[in-house]
PDB file of C-alpha atoms and ligand atoms in Angstrom:
ATOM      1  CA  MET A   1     -10.470 -13.289 -10.456  1.00  0.00           C
ATOM      2  CA  SER A   2      -6.820 -14.222  -9.927  1.00  0.00           C
ATOM      3  CA  ASP A   3      -4.673 -13.676  -6.800  1.00  0.00           C
ATOM      4  CA  TYR A   4      -3.110 -10.590  -8.385  1.00  0.00           C
ATOM      5  CA  ILE A   5      -3.656  -7.396  -6.362  1.00  0.00           C
ATOM      6  CA  GLY A   6      -2.145  -4.195  -7.742  1.00  0.00           C
ATOM      7  CA  ARG A   7      -2.399  -0.624  -6.553  1.00  0.00           C
ATOM      8  CA  PHE A   8      -2.017   3.061  -7.345  1.00  0.00           C
ATOM      9  CA  ALA A   9      -0.720   5.154  -4.469  1.00  0.00           C
ATOM     10  CA  PRO A  10      -0.739   8.884  -5.266  1.00  0.00           C
ATOM     11  CA  SER A  11       0.373  11.554  -2.809  1.00  0.00           C
ATOM     12  CA  PRO A  12      -2.370  14.204  -2.681  1.00  0.00           C
ATOM     13  CA  THR A  13      -0.067  17.211  -3.061  1.00  0.00           C
ATOM     14  CA  GLY A  14      -1.861  18.376  -6.221  1.00  0.00           C
ATOM     15  CA  PRO A  15      -4.115  17.016  -8.955  1.00  0.00           C
ATOM     16  CA  LEU A  16      -2.985  14.148 -11.192  1.00  0.00           C
ATOM     17  CA  HIS A  17      -0.685  15.207 -14.022  1.00  0.00           C
ATOM     18  CA  VAL A  18       0.312  13.184 -17.023  1.00  0.00           C
ATOM     19  CA  GLY A  19       3.167  11.458 -15.159  1.00  0.00           C
ATOM     20  CA  SER A  20       0.844  10.191 -12.445  1.00  0.00           C
ATOM     21  CA  VAL A  21      -1.828   9.135 -14.959  1.00  0.00           C
ATOM     22  CA  ILE A  22       0.815   6.947 -16.638  1.00  0.00           C
ATOM     23  CA  ALA A  23       1.404   5.122 -13.332  1.00  0.00           C
ATOM     24  CA  ALA A  24      -2.332   4.865 -12.657  1.00  0.00           C
ATOM     25  CA  LEU A  25      -3.128   3.559 -16.143  1.00  0.00           C
ATOM     26  CA  ALA A  26      -0.235   1.078 -16.294  1.00  0.00           C
ATOM     27  CA  SER A  27      -0.941  -0.414 -12.860  1.00  0.00           C
ATOM     28  CA  PHE A  28      -4.669  -0.581 -13.676  1.00  0.00           C
ATOM     29  CA  LEU A  29      -4.136  -2.307 -17.045  1.00  0.00           C
ATOM     30  CA  ASP A  30      -1.573  -4.732 -15.648  1.00  0.00           C
ATOM     31  CA  ALA A  31      -3.983  -5.721 -12.858  1.00  0.00           C
ATOM     32  CA  ARG A  32      -7.026  -6.038 -15.110  1.00  0.00           C
ATOM     33  CA  HIS A  33      -5.065  -7.883 -17.818  1.00  0.00           C
ATOM     34  CA  HIS A  34      -4.139 -10.457 -15.164  1.00  0.00           C
ATOM     35  CA  ARG A  35      -7.778 -10.594 -13.947  1.00  0.00           C
ATOM     36  CA  GLY A  36      -6.641  -9.063 -10.691  1.00  0.00           C
ATOM     37  CA  ARG A  37      -7.888  -6.428  -8.314  1.00  0.00           C
ATOM     38  CA  TRP A  38      -6.661  -2.834  -8.332  1.00  0.00           C
ATOM     39  CA  ARG A  39      -6.618  -0.754  -5.168  1.00  0.00           C
ATOM     40  CA  VAL A  40      -6.107   2.951  -4.538  1.00  0.00           C
ATOM     41  CA  ARG A  41      -4.270   4.369  -1.538  1.00  0.00           C
ATOM     42  CA  MET A  42      -3.901   8.044  -0.635  1.00  0.00           C
ATOM     43  CA  GLU A  43      -0.327   8.541   0.510  1.00  0.00           C
ATOM     44  CA  ASP A  44      -0.870  11.569   2.723  1.00  0.00           C
ATOM     45  CA  VAL A  45       1.545  10.323   5.387  1.00  0.00           C
ATOM     46  CA  ASP A  46       3.438  13.616   5.144  1.00  0.00           C
ATOM     47  CA  GLU A  47       0.494  15.709   6.285  1.00  0.00           C
ATOM     48  CA  THR A  48       2.529  18.906   5.966  1.00  0.00           C
ATOM     49  CA  ARG A  49       2.499  18.517   2.148  1.00  0.00           C
ATOM     50  CA  CYS A  50      -0.925  16.986   1.512  1.00  0.00           C
ATOM     51  CA  ASP A  51      -4.468  18.304   1.350  1.00  0.00           C
ATOM     52  CA  PRO A  52      -7.709  16.256   1.516  1.00  0.00           C
ATOM     53  CA  ALA A  53      -9.107  18.494  -1.252  1.00  0.00           C
ATOM     54  CA  TRP A  54      -6.458  17.103  -3.605  1.00  0.00           C
ATOM     55  CA  ALA A  55      -7.337  13.558  -2.555  1.00  0.00           C
ATOM     56  CA  ASP A  56     -10.952  14.197  -3.577  1.00  0.00           C
ATOM     57  CA  ALA A  57      -9.828  15.780  -6.843  1.00  0.00           C
ATOM     58  CA  ILE A  58      -7.630  12.770  -7.673  1.00  0.00           C
ATOM     59  CA  LEU A  59     -10.493  10.326  -7.069  1.00  0.00           C
ATOM     60  CA  ARG A  60     -12.729  12.417  -9.348  1.00  0.00           C
ATOM     61  CA  GLN A  61     -10.046  12.378 -12.044  1.00  0.00           C
ATOM     62  CA  LEU A  62      -9.690   8.577 -11.783  1.00  0.00           C
ATOM     63  CA  ASP A  63     -13.476   8.289 -12.007  1.00  0.00           C
ATOM     64  CA  ALA A  64     -13.604  10.484 -15.102  1.00  0.00           C
ATOM     65  CA  LEU A  65     -10.944   8.280 -16.717  1.00  0.00           C
ATOM     66  CA  GLN A  66     -12.978   5.167 -15.805  1.00  0.00           C
ATOM     67  CA  LEU A  67     -10.062   3.816 -13.771  1.00  0.00           C
ATOM     68  CA  THR A  68     -12.312   2.130 -11.240  1.00  0.00           C
ATOM     69  CA  TRP A  69     -10.753   0.693  -8.112  1.00  0.00           C
ATOM     70  CA  ASP A  70     -11.736  -2.225  -5.893  1.00  0.00           C
ATOM     71  CA  GLY A  71     -12.687  -1.822  -2.245  1.00  0.00           C
ATOM     72  CA  ALA A  72     -12.299   1.198  -0.007  1.00  0.00           C
ATOM     73  CA  VAL A  73      -9.555   3.756  -0.577  1.00  0.00           C
ATOM     74  CA  MET A  74      -6.892   3.374   2.101  1.00  0.00           C
ATOM     75  CA  VAL A  75      -5.787   6.708   3.619  1.00  0.00           C
ATOM     76  CA  GLN A  76      -2.371   6.821   5.273  1.00  0.00           C
ATOM     77  CA  SER A  77      -3.187   9.634   7.699  1.00  0.00           C
ATOM     78  CA  GLN A  78      -5.698   7.233   9.309  1.00  0.00           C
ATOM     79  CA  ARG A  79      -3.183   4.416   9.704  1.00  0.00           C
ATOM     80  CA  LYS A  80      -0.825   5.688  12.390  1.00  0.00           C
ATOM     81  CA  ALA A  81      -1.654   2.837  14.783  1.00  0.00           C
ATOM     82  CA  ALA A  82      -0.578   0.263  12.179  1.00  0.00           C
ATOM     83  CA  TYR A  83       2.712   2.101  11.590  1.00  0.00           C
ATOM     84  CA  GLU A  84       3.275   2.420  15.366  1.00  0.00           C
ATOM     85  CA  ASP A  85       2.782  -1.365  15.738  1.00  0.00           C
ATOM     86  CA  ALA A  86       5.312  -2.105  13.000  1.00  0.00           C
ATOM     87  CA  LEU A  87       7.809   0.292  14.587  1.00  0.00           C
ATOM     88  CA  ALA A  88       7.275  -1.356  17.991  1.00  0.00           C
ATOM     89  CA  GLN A  89       7.928  -4.774  16.432  1.00  0.00           C
ATOM     90  CA  LEU A  90      11.190  -3.540  14.891  1.00  0.00           C
ATOM     91  CA  ARG A  91      12.179  -1.855  18.140  1.00  0.00           C
ATOM     92  CA  ALA A  92      11.526  -4.989  20.195  1.00  0.00           C
ATOM     93  CA  ALA A  93      13.781  -6.923  17.809  1.00  0.00           C
ATOM     94  CA  GLY A  94      16.579  -4.334  18.164  1.00  0.00           C
ATOM     95  CA  HIS A  95      16.461  -3.144  14.550  1.00  0.00           C
ATOM     96  CA  VAL A  96      15.851   0.559  15.250  1.00  0.00           C
ATOM     97  CA  PHE A  97      17.396   3.270  17.395  1.00  0.00           C
ATOM     98  CA  GLY A  98      16.400   6.730  18.607  1.00  0.00           C
ATOM     99  CA  CYS A  99      18.345   9.609  17.088  1.00  0.00           C
ATOM    100  CA  ASP A 100      18.459  13.302  17.903  1.00  0.00           C
ATOM    101  CA  CYS A 101      21.104  14.373  15.377  1.00  0.00           C
ATOM    102  CA  SER A 102      20.373  17.581  13.509  1.00  0.00           C
ATOM    103  CA  ARG A 103      20.565  17.738   9.736  1.00  0.00           C
ATOM    104  CA  ARG A 104      23.715  19.863  10.098  1.00  0.00           C
ATOM    105  CA  GLU A 105      25.408  17.321  12.410  1.00  0.00           C
ATOM    106  CA  ILE A 106      24.685  14.543   9.939  1.00  0.00           C
ATOM    107  CA  ALA A 107      25.848  16.561   6.930  1.00  0.00           C
ATOM    108  CA  ASP A 108      29.127  17.441   8.728  1.00  0.00           C
ATOM    109  CA  SER A 109      30.292  13.828   8.998  1.00  0.00           C
ATOM    110  CA  ALA A 110      28.304  11.927   6.381  1.00  0.00           C
ATOM    111  CA  LEU A 111      29.368  10.547   3.019  1.00  0.00           C
ATOM    112  CA  PRO A 112      27.036  11.134   0.083  1.00  0.00           C
ATOM    113  CA  GLY A 113      24.435   8.423  -0.485  1.00  0.00           C
ATOM    114  CA  LEU A 114      21.937   7.657  -3.224  1.00  0.00           C
ATOM    115  CA  ASP A 115      19.332  10.217  -2.272  1.00  0.00           C
ATOM    116  CA  ARG A 116      20.759  11.887   0.842  1.00  0.00           C
ATOM    117  CA  PRO A 117      23.861  11.720   3.044  1.00  0.00           C
ATOM    118  CA  VAL A 118      24.549   8.294   4.552  1.00  0.00           C
ATOM    119  CA  TYR A 119      23.893   8.550   8.287  1.00  0.00           C
ATOM    120  CA  PRO A 120      27.290   8.322  10.044  1.00  0.00           C
ATOM    121  CA  GLY A 121      26.011   6.069  12.839  1.00  0.00           C
ATOM    122  CA  THR A 122      26.386   8.620  15.662  1.00  0.00           C
ATOM    123  CA  CYS A 123      23.405   7.470  17.794  1.00  0.00           C
ATOM    124  CA  ARG A 124      23.322   3.823  16.711  1.00  0.00           C
ATOM    125  CA  GLN A 125      24.709   2.401  19.976  1.00  0.00           C
ATOM    126  CA  SER A 126      23.550   5.113  22.381  1.00  0.00           C
ATOM    127  CA  GLY A 127      20.192   3.585  23.390  1.00  0.00           C
ATOM    128  CA  LYS A 128      18.404   6.931  23.354  1.00  0.00           C
ATOM    129  CA  SER A 129      14.690   6.926  24.122  1.00  0.00           C
ATOM    130  CA  GLY A 130      11.998   9.444  24.975  1.00  0.00           C
ATOM    131  CA  PRO A 131       9.972  11.980  23.026  1.00  0.00           C
ATOM    132  CA  GLY A 132      11.272  14.138  20.191  1.00  0.00           C
ATOM    133  CA  LEU A 133      13.578  11.512  18.684  1.00  0.00           C
ATOM    134  CA  ALA A 134      13.681  10.287  15.120  1.00  0.00           C
ATOM    135  CA  TRP A 135      13.619   6.481  14.808  1.00  0.00           C
ATOM    136  CA  ARG A 136      16.089   5.001  12.353  1.00  0.00           C
ATOM    137  CA  LEU A 137      16.434   1.498  10.996  1.00  0.00           C
ATOM    138  CA  LYS A 138      19.908  -0.035  11.235  1.00  0.00           C
ATOM    139  CA  ALA A 139      21.045  -0.620   7.675  1.00  0.00           C
ATOM    140  CA  GLY A 140      23.485  -3.385   8.608  1.00  0.00           C
ATOM    141  CA  LYS A 141      27.228  -3.625   7.950  1.00  0.00           C
ATOM    142  CA  LEU A 142      29.278  -2.502   4.979  1.00  0.00           C
ATOM    143  CA  ASP A 143      30.244  -6.088   4.139  1.00  0.00           C
ATOM    144  CA  ASP A 144      26.653  -7.394   4.219  1.00  0.00           C
ATOM    145  CA  PRO A 145      25.500  -8.870   0.887  1.00  0.00           C
ATOM    146  CA  PRO A 146      23.465  -6.554  -1.347  1.00  0.00           C
ATOM    147  CA  ILE A 147      19.676  -6.585  -1.529  1.00  0.00           C
ATOM    148  CA  ASN A 148      18.847  -8.021  -4.968  1.00  0.00           C
ATOM    149  CA  PHE A 149      15.583  -8.157  -6.838  1.00  0.00           C
ATOM    150  CA  ASP A 150      14.419  -8.718 -10.385  1.00  0.00           C
ATOM    151  CA  ASP A 151      12.354  -5.821 -11.638  1.00  0.00           C
ATOM    152  CA  ALA A 152       9.895  -6.995 -14.289  1.00  0.00           C
ATOM    153  CA  ILE A 153      10.759  -3.997 -16.522  1.00  0.00           C
ATOM    154  CA  GLN A 154      14.177  -2.681 -15.436  1.00  0.00           C
ATOM    155  CA  GLY A 155      15.816  -6.090 -14.849  1.00  0.00           C
ATOM    156  CA  ARG A 156      18.132  -7.235 -12.053  1.00  0.00           C
ATOM    157  CA  GLN A 157      18.806  -4.641  -9.335  1.00  0.00           C
ATOM    158  CA  SER A 158      21.340  -4.707  -6.478  1.00  0.00           C
ATOM    159  CA  GLN A 159      21.830  -2.250  -3.671  1.00  0.00           C
ATOM    160  CA  TRP A 160      24.255  -2.231  -0.760  1.00  0.00           C
ATOM    161  CA  LEU A 161      22.045  -0.734   1.906  1.00  0.00           C
ATOM    162  CA  ALA A 162      24.746   0.267   4.416  1.00  0.00           C
ATOM    163  CA  ARG A 163      26.907   1.930   1.748  1.00  0.00           C
ATOM    164  CA  ASP A 164      24.274   3.462  -0.540  1.00  0.00           C
ATOM    165  CA  VAL A 165      21.580   4.489   1.941  1.00  0.00           C
ATOM    166  CA  GLY A 166      22.663   3.978   5.559  1.00  0.00           C
ATOM    167  CA  ASP A 167      20.430   3.912   8.648  1.00  0.00           C
ATOM    168  CA  PHE A 168      17.203   5.444   7.376  1.00  0.00           C
ATOM    169  CA  VAL A 169      14.392   7.218   9.183  1.00  0.00           C
ATOM    170  CA  LEU A 170      11.137   5.368   9.885  1.00  0.00           C
ATOM    171  CA  LYS A 171       9.593   8.023  12.117  1.00  0.00           C
ATOM    172  CA  ARG A 172      10.618  11.645  11.978  1.00  0.00           C
ATOM    173  CA  ARG A 173      11.419  13.881  14.935  1.00  0.00           C
ATOM    174  CA  ASP A 174       8.156  15.747  14.299  1.00  0.00           C
ATOM    175  CA  GLY A 175       6.257  12.479  14.868  1.00  0.00           C
ATOM    176  CA  LEU A 176       5.334  11.819  11.231  1.00  0.00           C
ATOM    177  CA  PHE A 177       6.034   8.354   9.865  1.00  0.00           C
ATOM    178  CA  ALA A 178       8.292   8.046   6.846  1.00  0.00           C
ATOM    179  CA  TYR A 179       7.063   6.911   3.444  1.00  0.00           C
ATOM    180  CA  GLN A 180       9.320   3.817   3.484  1.00  0.00           C
ATOM    181  CA  LEU A 181       7.637   2.342   6.564  1.00  0.00           C
ATOM    182  CA  ALA A 182       4.097   3.385   5.631  1.00  0.00           C
ATOM    183  CA  VAL A 183       4.294   1.921   2.138  1.00  0.00           C
ATOM    184  CA  VAL A 184       5.552  -1.459   3.378  1.00  0.00           C
ATOM    185  CA  VAL A 185       2.899  -1.768   6.093  1.00  0.00           C
ATOM    186  CA  ASP A 186       0.157  -0.665   3.694  1.00  0.00           C
ATOM    187  CA  ASP A 187       1.206  -2.920   0.817  1.00  0.00           C
ATOM    188  CA  HIS A 188       1.109  -5.801   3.302  1.00  0.00           C
ATOM    189  CA  ASP A 189      -2.256  -4.859   4.853  1.00  0.00           C
ATOM    190  CA  GLN A 190      -3.824  -4.340   1.405  1.00  0.00           C
ATOM    191  CA  ARG A 191      -2.416  -7.761   0.380  1.00  0.00           C
ATOM    192  CA  ILE A 192      -0.671  -6.177  -2.614  1.00  0.00           C
ATOM    193  CA  THR A 193       1.109  -8.747  -4.783  1.00  0.00           C
ATOM    194  CA  HIS A 194       2.282  -6.480  -7.650  1.00  0.00           C
ATOM    195  CA  VAL A 195       3.717  -2.973  -7.404  1.00  0.00           C
ATOM    196  CA  MET A 196       3.921  -1.041 -10.678  1.00  0.00           C
ATOM    197  CA  ARG A 197       5.090   2.571 -10.300  1.00  0.00           C
ATOM    198  CA  GLY A 198       7.571   5.145 -11.618  1.00  0.00           C
ATOM    199  CA  ALA A 199      11.284   4.331 -11.790  1.00  0.00           C
ATOM    200  CA  ASP A 200      12.015   7.294  -9.503  1.00  0.00           C
ATOM    201  CA  LEU A 201      11.147   4.796  -6.733  1.00  0.00           C
ATOM    202  CA  LEU A 202      13.533   2.079  -7.948  1.00  0.00           C
ATOM    203  CA  ASP A 203      16.153   3.148  -5.378  1.00  0.00           C
ATOM    204  CA  SER A 204      13.582   2.931  -2.566  1.00  0.00           C
ATOM    205  CA  THR A 205      12.643  -0.656  -3.344  1.00  0.00           C
ATOM    206  CA  PRO A 206      15.583  -2.377  -1.579  1.00  0.00           C
ATOM    207  CA  ARG A 207      14.714  -0.425   1.601  1.00  0.00           C
ATOM    208  CA  GLN A 208      11.157  -1.680   1.295  1.00  0.00           C
ATOM    209  CA  ILE A 209      12.261  -5.265   0.648  1.00  0.00           C
ATOM    210  CA  HIS A 210      14.571  -5.096   3.682  1.00  0.00           C
ATOM    211  CA  LEU A 211      11.693  -3.860   5.858  1.00  0.00           C
ATOM    212  CA  GLN A 212       9.358  -6.563   4.519  1.00  0.00           C
ATOM    213  CA  ARG A 213      11.900  -9.207   5.468  1.00  0.00           C
ATOM    214  CA  LEU A 214      12.392  -7.831   8.995  1.00  0.00           C
ATOM    215  CA  LEU A 215       8.621  -7.621   9.535  1.00  0.00           C
ATOM    216  CA  GLY A 216       8.016 -11.113   8.115  1.00  0.00           C
ATOM    217  CA  PHE A 217       5.863  -9.845   5.214  1.00  0.00           C
ATOM    218  CA  ALA A 218       5.521 -11.603   1.860  1.00  0.00           C
ATOM    219  CA  PRO A 219       7.516  -9.960  -0.955  1.00  0.00           C
ATOM    220  CA  CYS A 220       5.781  -8.111  -3.821  1.00  0.00           C
ATOM    221  CA  GLU A 221       6.684  -8.331  -7.491  1.00  0.00           C
ATOM    222  CA  TYR A 222       8.022  -4.976  -8.724  1.00  0.00           C
ATOM    223  CA  SER A 223       7.790  -3.250 -12.118  1.00  0.00           C
ATOM    224  CA  HIS A 224       9.219   0.254 -12.489  1.00  0.00           C
ATOM    225  CA  LEU A 225       7.950   2.342 -15.378  1.00  0.00           C
ATOM    226  CA  PRO A 226       9.957   4.948 -17.245  1.00  0.00           C
ATOM    227  CA  VAL A 227       9.344   8.366 -15.735  1.00  0.00           C
ATOM    228  CA  ALA A 228       8.081  11.121 -18.057  1.00  0.00           C
ATOM    229  CA  VAL A 229      10.603  13.966 -18.103  1.00  0.00           C
ATOM    230  CA  ASN A 230      10.560  17.466 -19.611  1.00  0.00           C
ATOM    231  CA  GLU A 231      13.179  18.913 -21.987  1.00  0.00           C
ATOM    232  CA  ALA A 232      15.480  19.657 -19.055  1.00  0.00           C
ATOM    233  CA  GLY A 233      15.327  15.980 -18.015  1.00  0.00           C
ATOM    234  CA  GLN A 234      13.220  16.771 -14.933  1.00  0.00           C
ATOM    235  CA  LYS A 235      10.413  14.481 -13.816  1.00  0.00           C
ATOM    236  CA  LEU A 236       6.995  15.947 -14.632  1.00  0.00           C
ATOM    237  CA  SER A 237       5.597  17.015 -11.280  1.00  0.00           C
ATOM    238  CA  LYS A 238       3.898  19.872  -9.554  1.00  0.00           C
ATOM    239  CA  GLN A 239       7.339  21.399  -8.866  1.00  0.00           C
ATOM    240  CA  THR A 240       8.374  21.284 -12.540  1.00  0.00           C
ATOM    241  CA  LEU A 241       4.987  22.755 -13.493  1.00  0.00           C
ATOM    242  CA  ALA A 242       3.631  19.727 -15.332  1.00  0.00           C
ATOM    243  CA  PRO A 243       0.601  20.913 -17.284  1.00  0.00           C
ATOM    244  CA  ALA A 244      -2.773  20.063 -15.751  1.00  0.00           C
ATOM    245  CA  ILE A 245      -4.597  17.224 -17.464  1.00  0.00           C
ATOM    246  CA  ASP A 246      -8.000  17.383 -19.058  1.00  0.00           C
ATOM    247  CA  ALA A 247      -9.758  14.297 -17.675  1.00  0.00           C
ATOM    248  CA  ALA A 248     -12.826  15.329 -19.680  1.00  0.00           C
ATOM    249  CA  ASP A 249     -10.957  14.369 -22.867  1.00  0.00           C
ATOM    250  CA  GLY A 250     -10.120  10.975 -21.405  1.00  0.00           C
ATOM    251  CA  VAL A 251      -9.662   9.137 -24.695  1.00  0.00           C
ATOM    252  CA  ALA A 252      -6.944  11.497 -25.938  1.00  0.00           C
ATOM    253  CA  LEU A 253      -5.175  11.516 -22.573  1.00  0.00           C
ATOM    254  CA  LEU A 254      -5.263   7.725 -22.159  1.00  0.00           C
ATOM    255  CA  ASN A 255      -4.014   7.248 -25.719  1.00  0.00           C
ATOM    256  CA  ARG A 256      -1.071   9.592 -25.066  1.00  0.00           C
ATOM    257  CA  CYS A 257      -0.227   7.520 -21.993  1.00  0.00           C
ATOM    258  CA  LEU A 258      -0.588   4.247 -23.926  1.00  0.00           C
ATOM    259  CA  ALA A 259       1.827   5.537 -26.591  1.00  0.00           C
ATOM    260  CA  PHE A 260       4.320   6.484 -23.870  1.00  0.00           C
ATOM    261  CA  LEU A 261       4.034   2.934 -22.500  1.00  0.00           C
ATOM    262  CA  GLY A 262       4.749   1.385 -25.922  1.00  0.00           C
ATOM    263  CA  GLN A 263       1.182   0.090 -26.284  1.00  0.00           C
ATOM    264  CA  PRO A 264      -1.180   0.443 -29.270  1.00  0.00           C
ATOM    265  CA  ILE A 265      -3.630   3.343 -29.186  1.00  0.00           C
ATOM    266  CA  TRP A 266      -7.328   3.010 -29.920  1.00  0.00           C
ATOM    267  CA  PRO A 267      -9.960   5.050 -31.722  1.00  0.00           C
ATOM    268  CA  ALA A 268     -12.699   4.867 -29.087  1.00  0.00           C
ATOM    269  CA  ALA A 269     -15.745   6.965 -28.278  1.00  0.00           C
ATOM    270  CA  SER A 270     -15.230   6.892 -24.498  1.00  0.00           C
ATOM    271  CA  ALA A 271     -12.615   6.092 -21.859  1.00  0.00           C
ATOM    272  CA  ALA A 272     -14.584   2.959 -20.927  1.00  0.00           C
ATOM    273  CA  GLU A 273     -14.559   1.737 -24.523  1.00  0.00           C
ATOM    274  CA  LEU A 274     -10.844   2.445 -24.853  1.00  0.00           C
ATOM    275  CA  LEU A 275     -10.005   0.550 -21.653  1.00  0.00           C
ATOM    276  CA  ALA A 276     -12.078  -2.439 -22.789  1.00  0.00           C
ATOM    277  CA  LEU A 277      -9.785  -2.625 -25.847  1.00  0.00           C
ATOM    278  CA  ALA A 278      -6.559  -1.814 -24.001  1.00  0.00           C
ATOM    279  CA  ILE A 279      -6.947  -4.430 -21.236  1.00  0.00           C
ATOM    280  CA  PRO A 280      -6.689  -7.553 -23.451  1.00  0.00           C
ATOM    281  CA  ALA A 281      -4.011  -5.906 -25.653  1.00  0.00           C
ATOM    282  CA  TRP A 282      -1.813  -4.854 -22.688  1.00  0.00           C
ATOM    283  CA  ASP A 283       1.749  -6.117 -23.140  1.00  0.00           C
ATOM    284  CA  ARG A 284       4.100  -5.487 -20.237  1.00  0.00           C
ATOM    285  CA  ALA A 285       7.062  -6.585 -22.395  1.00  0.00           C
ATOM    286  CA  ALA A 286       6.461  -3.632 -24.762  1.00  0.00           C
ATOM    287  CA  ILE A 287       7.027  -1.013 -22.024  1.00  0.00           C
ATOM    288  CA  PRO A 288      10.313   0.817 -22.772  1.00  0.00           C
ATOM    289  CA  LYS A 289      13.048  -0.428 -20.442  1.00  0.00           C
ATOM    290  CA  ALA A 290      14.365   3.020 -19.597  1.00  0.00           C
ATOM    291  CA  ALA A 291      14.312   4.769 -16.237  1.00  0.00           C
ATOM    292  CA  SER A 292      13.058   7.934 -17.904  1.00  0.00           C
ATOM    293  CA  GLN A 293      11.743   9.029 -21.244  1.00  0.00           C
ATOM    294  CA  PRO A 294      10.889  12.441 -22.730  1.00  0.00           C
ATOM    295  CA  ALA A 295       7.250  13.351 -22.300  1.00  0.00           C
ATOM    296  CA  ASP A 296       7.072  14.017 -26.064  1.00  0.00           C
ATOM    297  CA  ARG A 297       6.909  10.238 -26.448  1.00  0.00           C
ATOM    298  CA  LEU A 298       3.368  10.905 -25.207  1.00  0.00           C
ATOM    299  CA  THR A 299       2.415  12.242 -28.599  1.00  0.00           C
ATOM    300  CA  ARG A 300       4.086   9.546 -30.700  1.00  0.00           C
ATOM    301  CA  PRO A 301       1.628   8.155 -33.241  1.00  0.00           C
ATOM    302  CA  SER A 302       0.472   4.586 -32.807  1.00  0.00           C
ATOM    303  CA  ALA A 303       2.445   1.689 -34.295  1.00  0.00           C
TER     304      ALA A 303
HETATM  305  N1  LIG B 401       3.084   8.142  -3.186  1.00  0.00           N
HETATM  306  C1  LIG B 401       4.163   7.953  -4.095  1.00  0.00           C
HETATM  307  C2  LIG B 401       4.113   9.023  -5.182  1.00  0.00           C
HETATM  308  O1  LIG B 401       3.064   9.595  -5.411  1.00  0.00           O
HETATM  309  C3  LIG B 401       4.111   6.608  -4.779  1.00  0.00           C
HETATM  310  C4  LIG B 401       4.511   5.550  -3.873  1.00  0.00           C
HETATM  311  C5  LIG B 401       4.481   4.149  -4.431  1.00  0.00           C
HETATM  312  O2  LIG B 401       3.875   3.899  -5.478  1.00  0.00           O
HETATM  313  O3  LIG B 401       5.055   3.293  -3.755  1.00  0.00           O
HETATM  314  O4  LIG B 401       5.138   9.269  -5.784  1.00  0.00           O
END
């Protein structure tokens, strides 16, 4: 065993589809290739979108594919106390503020950001407290240096948090914690050293690094995989009606995912046999260095 600890962190909003199996397989192979551990975490922090039945279904699919995880599955909906502690720590250090702006008020005066309007700073100095507020993290000043990191697949990344993202929500007005806070606290508590996931989360990484620094957590090493997209360039997901997978034909499915990841495919009689061949052969450097890639690369014949 090495010190490497990787993870797969699906949101149980539906069963696994081919896009999520790619992330599961890649993070599993990278961990096992490095003689590391591989953990699973159910990211049901947004309880309005998740269903425990899907969490069970996902674990059964991972089992059928022989993607066996180490230790207990962490479940975000059971971790509110840990998120509350982290928020209290940030609050005590003056990094967060209470905000009661409506979406409309923000949209009226905000500039566009990377994934939503940049919060215009309305409540930043107002010292609001009490129930029913959202809690936002101060993103710093426009002339602050960028957050930089070296992604092991996508290369050097830089983001100017104040300009590109702005003060972002850690706890919503409805009391639910935001993904960005939950993921940072959980990666720390699960002692994750390596995060390998889809490149749709590349833009979130600087927020997570910033939070890790404020909370005094060790940094992770990041690798962002190309995202499988359909003919219209949309990420395969429940919303874009990604076809359901057949975990019973695990060998064919895993080989399609290996081809997508630029790895050799294997004639094997079972998923377990295939993984035993794929683990030593895993080559992170062969993963295509694109943020997205057509899902038809899934059917490309082996090199
Ligand atoms: N739960 C996220 C998803 O399913 C993944 C989060 C992560 O890997 O950090 O898209």
